[in-house]
Coordinates of C-alpha atoms in Angstrom, one line a residue:
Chain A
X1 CA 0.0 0.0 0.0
X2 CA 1.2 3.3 -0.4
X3 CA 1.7 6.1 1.6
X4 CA -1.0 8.8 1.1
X5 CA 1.1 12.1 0.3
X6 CA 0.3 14.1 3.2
X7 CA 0.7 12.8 6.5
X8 CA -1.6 13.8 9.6
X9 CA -1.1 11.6 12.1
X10 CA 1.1 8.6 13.3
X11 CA -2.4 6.5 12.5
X12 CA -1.5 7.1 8.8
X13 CA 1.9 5.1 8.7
X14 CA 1.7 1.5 7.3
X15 CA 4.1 -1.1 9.3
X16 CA 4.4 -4.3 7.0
X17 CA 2.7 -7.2 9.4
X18 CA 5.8 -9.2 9.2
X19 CA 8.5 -6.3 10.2
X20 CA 8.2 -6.2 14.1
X21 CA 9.5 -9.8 13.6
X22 CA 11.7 -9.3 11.4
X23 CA 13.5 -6.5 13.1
X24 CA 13.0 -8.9 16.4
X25 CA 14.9 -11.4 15.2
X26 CA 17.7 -8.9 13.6
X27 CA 18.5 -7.6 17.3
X28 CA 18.5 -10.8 19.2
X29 CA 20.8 -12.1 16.7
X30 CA 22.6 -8.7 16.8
X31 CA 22.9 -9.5 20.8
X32 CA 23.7 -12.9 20.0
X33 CA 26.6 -12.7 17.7
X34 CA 27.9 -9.3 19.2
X35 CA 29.5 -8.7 16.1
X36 CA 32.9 -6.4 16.1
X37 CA 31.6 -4.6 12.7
X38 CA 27.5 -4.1 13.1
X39 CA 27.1 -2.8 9.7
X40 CA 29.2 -5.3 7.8
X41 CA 28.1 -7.7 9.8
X42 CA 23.8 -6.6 9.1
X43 CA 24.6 -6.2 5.8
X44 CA 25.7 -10.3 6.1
X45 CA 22.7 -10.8 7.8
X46 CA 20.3 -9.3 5.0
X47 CA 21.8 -10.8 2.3
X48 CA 21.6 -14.5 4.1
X49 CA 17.9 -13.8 5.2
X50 CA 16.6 -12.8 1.7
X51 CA 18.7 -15.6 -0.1
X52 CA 17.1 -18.2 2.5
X53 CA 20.9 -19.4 3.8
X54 CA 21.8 -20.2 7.3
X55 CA 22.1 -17.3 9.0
X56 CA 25.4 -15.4 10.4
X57 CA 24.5 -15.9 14.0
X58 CA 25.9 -17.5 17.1
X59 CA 23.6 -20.1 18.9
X60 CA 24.7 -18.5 21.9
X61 CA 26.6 -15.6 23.2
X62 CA 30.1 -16.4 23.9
X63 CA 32.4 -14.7 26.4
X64 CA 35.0 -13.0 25.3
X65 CA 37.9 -15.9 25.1
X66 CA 40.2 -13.6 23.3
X67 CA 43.0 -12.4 25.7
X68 CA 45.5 -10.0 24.2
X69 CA 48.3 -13.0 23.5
X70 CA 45.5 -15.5 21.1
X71 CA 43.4 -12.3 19.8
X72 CA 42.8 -13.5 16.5
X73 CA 39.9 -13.0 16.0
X74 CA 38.5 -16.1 15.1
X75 CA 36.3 -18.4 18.2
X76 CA 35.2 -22.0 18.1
X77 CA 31.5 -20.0 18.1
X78 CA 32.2 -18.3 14.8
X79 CA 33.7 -21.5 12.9
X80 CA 30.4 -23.4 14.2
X81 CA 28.5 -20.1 12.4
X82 CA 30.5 -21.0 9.6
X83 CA 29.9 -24.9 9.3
X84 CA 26.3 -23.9 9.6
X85 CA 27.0 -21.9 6.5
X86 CA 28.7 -23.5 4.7
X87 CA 28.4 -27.7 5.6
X88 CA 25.6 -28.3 3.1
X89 CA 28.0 -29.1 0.5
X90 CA 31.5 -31.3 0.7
X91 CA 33.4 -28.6 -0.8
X92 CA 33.2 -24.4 -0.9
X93 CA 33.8 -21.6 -2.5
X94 CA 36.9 -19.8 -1.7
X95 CA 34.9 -16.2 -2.6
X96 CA 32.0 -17.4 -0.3
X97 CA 33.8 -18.3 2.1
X98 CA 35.6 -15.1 2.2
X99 CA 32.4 -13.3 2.1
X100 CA 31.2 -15.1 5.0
X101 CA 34.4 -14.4 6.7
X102 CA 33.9 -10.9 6.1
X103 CA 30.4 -10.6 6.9
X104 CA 31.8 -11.9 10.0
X105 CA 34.0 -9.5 10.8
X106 CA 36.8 -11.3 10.5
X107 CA 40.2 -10.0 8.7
X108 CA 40.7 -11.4 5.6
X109 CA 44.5 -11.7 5.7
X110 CA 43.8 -14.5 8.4
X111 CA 41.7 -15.8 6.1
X112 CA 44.3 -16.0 3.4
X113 CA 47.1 -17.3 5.6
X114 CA 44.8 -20.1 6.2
X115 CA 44.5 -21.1 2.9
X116 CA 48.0 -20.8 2.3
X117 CA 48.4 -24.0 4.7
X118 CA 46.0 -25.9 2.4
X119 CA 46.8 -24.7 -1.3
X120 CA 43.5 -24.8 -3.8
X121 CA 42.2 -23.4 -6.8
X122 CA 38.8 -22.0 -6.3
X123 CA 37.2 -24.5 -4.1
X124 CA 38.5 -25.9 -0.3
X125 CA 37.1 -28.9 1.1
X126 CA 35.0 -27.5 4.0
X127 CA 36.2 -29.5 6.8
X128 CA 39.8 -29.5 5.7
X129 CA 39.2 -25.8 6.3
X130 CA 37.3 -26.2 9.6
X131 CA 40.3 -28.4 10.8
X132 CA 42.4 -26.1 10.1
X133 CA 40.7 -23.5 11.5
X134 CA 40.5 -25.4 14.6
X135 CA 44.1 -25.6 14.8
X136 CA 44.5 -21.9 14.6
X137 CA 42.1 -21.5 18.1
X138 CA 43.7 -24.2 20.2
X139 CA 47.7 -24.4 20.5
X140 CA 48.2 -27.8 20.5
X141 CA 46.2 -30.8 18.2
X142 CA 44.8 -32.5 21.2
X143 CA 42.8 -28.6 21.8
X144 CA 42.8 -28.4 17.9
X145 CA 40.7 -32.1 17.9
X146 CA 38.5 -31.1 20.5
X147 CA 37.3 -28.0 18.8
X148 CA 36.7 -30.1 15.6
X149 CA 34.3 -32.4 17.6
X150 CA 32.6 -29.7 19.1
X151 CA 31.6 -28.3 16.3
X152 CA 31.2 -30.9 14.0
X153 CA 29.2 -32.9 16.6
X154 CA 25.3 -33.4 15.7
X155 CA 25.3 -34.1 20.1
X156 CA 23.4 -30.6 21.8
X157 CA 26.1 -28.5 23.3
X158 CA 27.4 -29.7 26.5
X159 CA 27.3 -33.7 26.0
X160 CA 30.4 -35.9 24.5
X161 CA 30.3 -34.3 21.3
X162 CA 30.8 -37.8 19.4
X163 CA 31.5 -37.6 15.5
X164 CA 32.3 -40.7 13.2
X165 CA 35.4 -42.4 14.0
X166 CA 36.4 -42.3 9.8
X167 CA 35.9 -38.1 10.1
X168 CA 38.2 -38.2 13.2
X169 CA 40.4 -40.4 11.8
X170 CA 41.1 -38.7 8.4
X171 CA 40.9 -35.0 10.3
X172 CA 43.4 -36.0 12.7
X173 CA 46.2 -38.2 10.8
X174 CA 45.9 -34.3 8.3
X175 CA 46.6 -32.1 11.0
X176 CA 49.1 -34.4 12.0
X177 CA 50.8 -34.3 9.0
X178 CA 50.7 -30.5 8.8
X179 CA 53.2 -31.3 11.9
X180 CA 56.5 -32.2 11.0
X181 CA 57.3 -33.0 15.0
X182 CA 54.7 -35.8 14.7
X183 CA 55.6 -39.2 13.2
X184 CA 53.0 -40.7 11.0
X185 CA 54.3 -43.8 13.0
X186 CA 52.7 -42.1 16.2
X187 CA 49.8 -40.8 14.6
X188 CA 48.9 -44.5 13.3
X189 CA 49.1 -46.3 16.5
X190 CA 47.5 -43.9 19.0
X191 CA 44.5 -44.1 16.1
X192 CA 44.9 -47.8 16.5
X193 CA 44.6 -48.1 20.3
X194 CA 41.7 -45.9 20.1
X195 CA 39.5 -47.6 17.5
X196 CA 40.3 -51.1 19.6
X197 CA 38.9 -49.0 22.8
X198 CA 36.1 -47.9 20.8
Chain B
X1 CA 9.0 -9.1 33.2
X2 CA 12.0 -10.7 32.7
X3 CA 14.0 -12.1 35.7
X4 CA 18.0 -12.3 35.0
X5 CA 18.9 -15.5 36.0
X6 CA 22.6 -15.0 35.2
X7 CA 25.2 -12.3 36.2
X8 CA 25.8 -11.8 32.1
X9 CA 24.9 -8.7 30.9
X10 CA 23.5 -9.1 27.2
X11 CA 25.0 -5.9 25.7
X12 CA 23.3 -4.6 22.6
X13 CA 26.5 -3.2 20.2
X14 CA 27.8 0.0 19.9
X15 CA 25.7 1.9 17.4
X16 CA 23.2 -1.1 16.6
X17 CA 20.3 1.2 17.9
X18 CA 21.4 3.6 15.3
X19 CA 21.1 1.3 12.7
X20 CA 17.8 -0.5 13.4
X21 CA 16.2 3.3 13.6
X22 CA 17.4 4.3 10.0
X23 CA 16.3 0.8 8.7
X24 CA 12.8 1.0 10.4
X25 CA 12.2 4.3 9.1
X26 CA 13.5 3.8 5.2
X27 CA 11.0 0.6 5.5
X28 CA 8.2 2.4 6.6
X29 CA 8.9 4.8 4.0
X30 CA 9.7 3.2 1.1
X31 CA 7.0 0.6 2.4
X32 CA 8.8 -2.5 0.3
X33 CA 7.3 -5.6 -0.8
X34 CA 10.5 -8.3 0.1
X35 CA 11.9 -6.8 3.4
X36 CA 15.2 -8.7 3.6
X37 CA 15.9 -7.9 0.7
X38 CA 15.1 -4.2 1.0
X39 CA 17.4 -4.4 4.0
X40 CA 20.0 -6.1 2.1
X41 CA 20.1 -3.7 -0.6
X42 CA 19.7 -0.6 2.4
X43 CA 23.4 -2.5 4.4
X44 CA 24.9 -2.7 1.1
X45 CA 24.4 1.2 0.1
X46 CA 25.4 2.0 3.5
X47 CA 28.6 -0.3 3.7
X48 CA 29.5 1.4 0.4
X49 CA 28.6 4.7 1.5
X50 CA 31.4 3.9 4.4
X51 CA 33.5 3.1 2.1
X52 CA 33.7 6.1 -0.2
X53 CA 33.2 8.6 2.6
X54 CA 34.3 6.7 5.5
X55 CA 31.3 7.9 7.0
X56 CA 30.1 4.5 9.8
X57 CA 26.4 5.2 10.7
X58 CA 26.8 2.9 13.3
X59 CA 30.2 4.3 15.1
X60 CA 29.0 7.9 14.5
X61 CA 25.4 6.4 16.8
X62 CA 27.5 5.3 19.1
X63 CA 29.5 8.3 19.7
X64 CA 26.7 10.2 20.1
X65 CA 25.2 8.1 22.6
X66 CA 28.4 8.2 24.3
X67 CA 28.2 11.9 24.5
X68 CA 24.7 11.7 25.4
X69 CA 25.2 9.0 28.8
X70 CA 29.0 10.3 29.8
X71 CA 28.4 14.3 29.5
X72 CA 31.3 15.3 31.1
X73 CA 30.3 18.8 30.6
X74 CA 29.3 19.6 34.1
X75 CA 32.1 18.4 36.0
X76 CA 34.2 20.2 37.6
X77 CA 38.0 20.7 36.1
X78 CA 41.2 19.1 38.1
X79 CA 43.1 21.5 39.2
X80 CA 46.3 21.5 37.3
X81 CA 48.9 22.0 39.8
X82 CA 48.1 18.9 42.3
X83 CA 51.8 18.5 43.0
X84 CA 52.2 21.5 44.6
X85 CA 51.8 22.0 48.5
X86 CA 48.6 22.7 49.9
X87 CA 50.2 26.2 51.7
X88 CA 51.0 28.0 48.1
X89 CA 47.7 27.0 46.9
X90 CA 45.8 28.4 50.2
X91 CA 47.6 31.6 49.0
X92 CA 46.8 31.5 45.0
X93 CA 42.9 30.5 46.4
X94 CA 43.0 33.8 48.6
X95 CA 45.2 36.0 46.1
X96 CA 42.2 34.6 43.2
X97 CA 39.1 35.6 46.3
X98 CA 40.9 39.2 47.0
X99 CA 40.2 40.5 43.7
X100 CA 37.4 39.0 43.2
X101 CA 35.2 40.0 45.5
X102 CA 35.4 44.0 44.9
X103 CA 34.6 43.7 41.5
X104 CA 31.3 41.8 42.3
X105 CA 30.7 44.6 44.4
X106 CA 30.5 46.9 42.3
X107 CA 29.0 45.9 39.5
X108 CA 25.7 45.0 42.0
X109 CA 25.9 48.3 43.3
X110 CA 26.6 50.1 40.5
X111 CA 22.8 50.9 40.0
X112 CA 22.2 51.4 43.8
X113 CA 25.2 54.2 43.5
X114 CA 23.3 55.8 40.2
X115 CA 19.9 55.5 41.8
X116 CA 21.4 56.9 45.3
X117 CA 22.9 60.7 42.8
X118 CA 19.8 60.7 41.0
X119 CA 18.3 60.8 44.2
X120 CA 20.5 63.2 46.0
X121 CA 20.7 65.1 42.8
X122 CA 17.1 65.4 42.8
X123 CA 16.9 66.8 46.0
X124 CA 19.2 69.0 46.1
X125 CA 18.0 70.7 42.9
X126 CA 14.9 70.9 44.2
X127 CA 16.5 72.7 47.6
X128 CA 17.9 75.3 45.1
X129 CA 14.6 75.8 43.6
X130 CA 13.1 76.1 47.2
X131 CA 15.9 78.8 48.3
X132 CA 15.4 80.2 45.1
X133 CA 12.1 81.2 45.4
X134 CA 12.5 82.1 48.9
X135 CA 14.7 84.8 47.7
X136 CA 12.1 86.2 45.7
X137 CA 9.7 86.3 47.6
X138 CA 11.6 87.9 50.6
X139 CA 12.6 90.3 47.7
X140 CA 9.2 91.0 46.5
X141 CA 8.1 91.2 49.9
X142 CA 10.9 93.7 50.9
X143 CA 9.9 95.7 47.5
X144 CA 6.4 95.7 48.4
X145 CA 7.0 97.0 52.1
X146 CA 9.3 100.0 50.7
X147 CA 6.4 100.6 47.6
X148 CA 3.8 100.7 51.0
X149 CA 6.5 103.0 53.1
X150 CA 6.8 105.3 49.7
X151 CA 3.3 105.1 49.5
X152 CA 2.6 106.1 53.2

């Protein structure tokens, strides 16, 4: 409907049935997410909502992890935004995932030293990314694997966070061999004892 | 009502209010069919806006509401020299009261002063006028009683 061209009273203004909603949802995802950039990051939002995607939004806030020595930006919340995103196919984008790494707020030079570590043409596998991602919260691959079942678990929040033994497996023996401290040797038979525990 | 349960304070971000006031208002005006993507297309101008004139809707928001909750306006300013030992400042404080307080003075009573001549002035003219005509009629009297004796 359009607006008549003189206004008189408040009584006069149209609101679309669906916007109190709509801008409901907008700020308790805003609260949510508690995004560094809120412009870049609405603008993210927008895009997602009128395309029908997963939304850029935390499931829950997250304190602030980031101390001034690991500031990097980038939190085990924000990767699980991410998998949300982006997990729907085996492999992604590298320009969609660095627009959902902007949208984010996150600095695209970490995004590129990143992909450095795994070098690809146009396409990354997604959880070859979310590993290494994972390896860039947590200093060491034991903190590295954790944060890949966390987010990669289908358990709710708070339980074991099981995944697939084959996904572990193949996620752990290629961080491992990003390591060149870590003998394949090792990596084999501490998978070997833990499949025969299973 | 809503009960907090946890100690967390969910802060709304810096300059989010400023944001979700221009979009509510370019809706209501433009009055668009698809709403996301009216939004969309609103974030995008904007982002590009901030980049060509580096002009952040959001930050500028934010600053003003900074300046609207902390006005520092109204507090009072630290005294520069805190260093200093209390006896020299006793002095400056009495040397800064001593020349103060005559000025006041006299600009209050500056009218009272003019009022106070205008008055006096007043009434002593009006004296003159009194002694004046006095004068003139001792004279006139003195003339009349010397016309009378010439008359006599």
């Amino acid at each position: 409907m359009p607006l008549p061209d003189t206004m008189f009273c408040a009584q006069q203004i149209h609101i679309p049935p669906e916007l109190p909603d709509i801008l409901k949802q907008f700020t308790k995802a805003a609260i949510r997410t508690q995004p560094a950039d809120v412009l870049q990051w609405s603008a993210g939002y927008f895009s997602a909502l009128s395309r029908g995607d997963p939304l850029p939004v935390k499931d829950r806030v997250e304190l602030p992890t980031a101390t001034q020595k690991t500031d990097t930006g980038l939190t085990q919340g924000l990767l699980k935004v991410l998998h949300k995103q982006c997990s729907h196919k085996p492999m992604v984008k590298v320009t969609d995932l660095e627009r959902r790494w902007r949208d984010l707020c996150l600095p695209v030079e970490q995004l590129r030293a990143l992909l450095r570590l795994e070098p690809c043409e146009d396409e990354i596998e997604w959880v070859k990314f979310l590993a290494l991602g994972c390896s860039m919260l947590g200093g060491s691959l034991n903190s590295s694997m954790r944060s890949v079942c966390e987010v990669l678990s289908e358990d709710p929040e708070g339980s074991g966070a099981r995944i697939p033994f084959d996904t572990f497996a193949r996620l752990y023996r290629y961080l491992a061999g990003m390591d060149p401290d870590v003998q394949s040797a090792d990596t084999e038979t501490y998978l070997n004892t833990l499949k025969a525990n299973m | 009502m809503s009960i907090p349960f946890s100690n967390t304070h969910y802060r709304i971000p810096q300059g989010f209010g400023n944001l979700l006031e221009g979009l509510t208002r370019e809706i209501l005006r433009e009055q668009p069919d698809n709403i996301p993507a009216f939004a969309a297309a609103y974030f995008e101008n904007l982002l590009e806006k901030r980049e060509k004139t580096n002009f952040d809707p959001a930050e500028w928001g934010a600053k003003v509401d900074d300046r609207f909750y902390n006005n520092h306006a109204f507090k009072e300013p630290e005294t520069p020299e805190k260093g200093e030992p209390v006896k020299e400042k006793l002095q400056t404080s009495v040397q800064e009261e001593t020349p103060v307080t005559p000025f006041e003075f006299s600009e209050e009573d500056r009218e009272k002063e003019e009022h106070a001549a205008v008055k006096i002035q007043a009434a002593f003219r009006g004296h003159l006028a009194r002694e004046e005509m006095k004068k003139k009629r001792s004279y006139e009297n003195t003339a009349l009683a010397q016309n009378t004796e010439e008359n006599e």
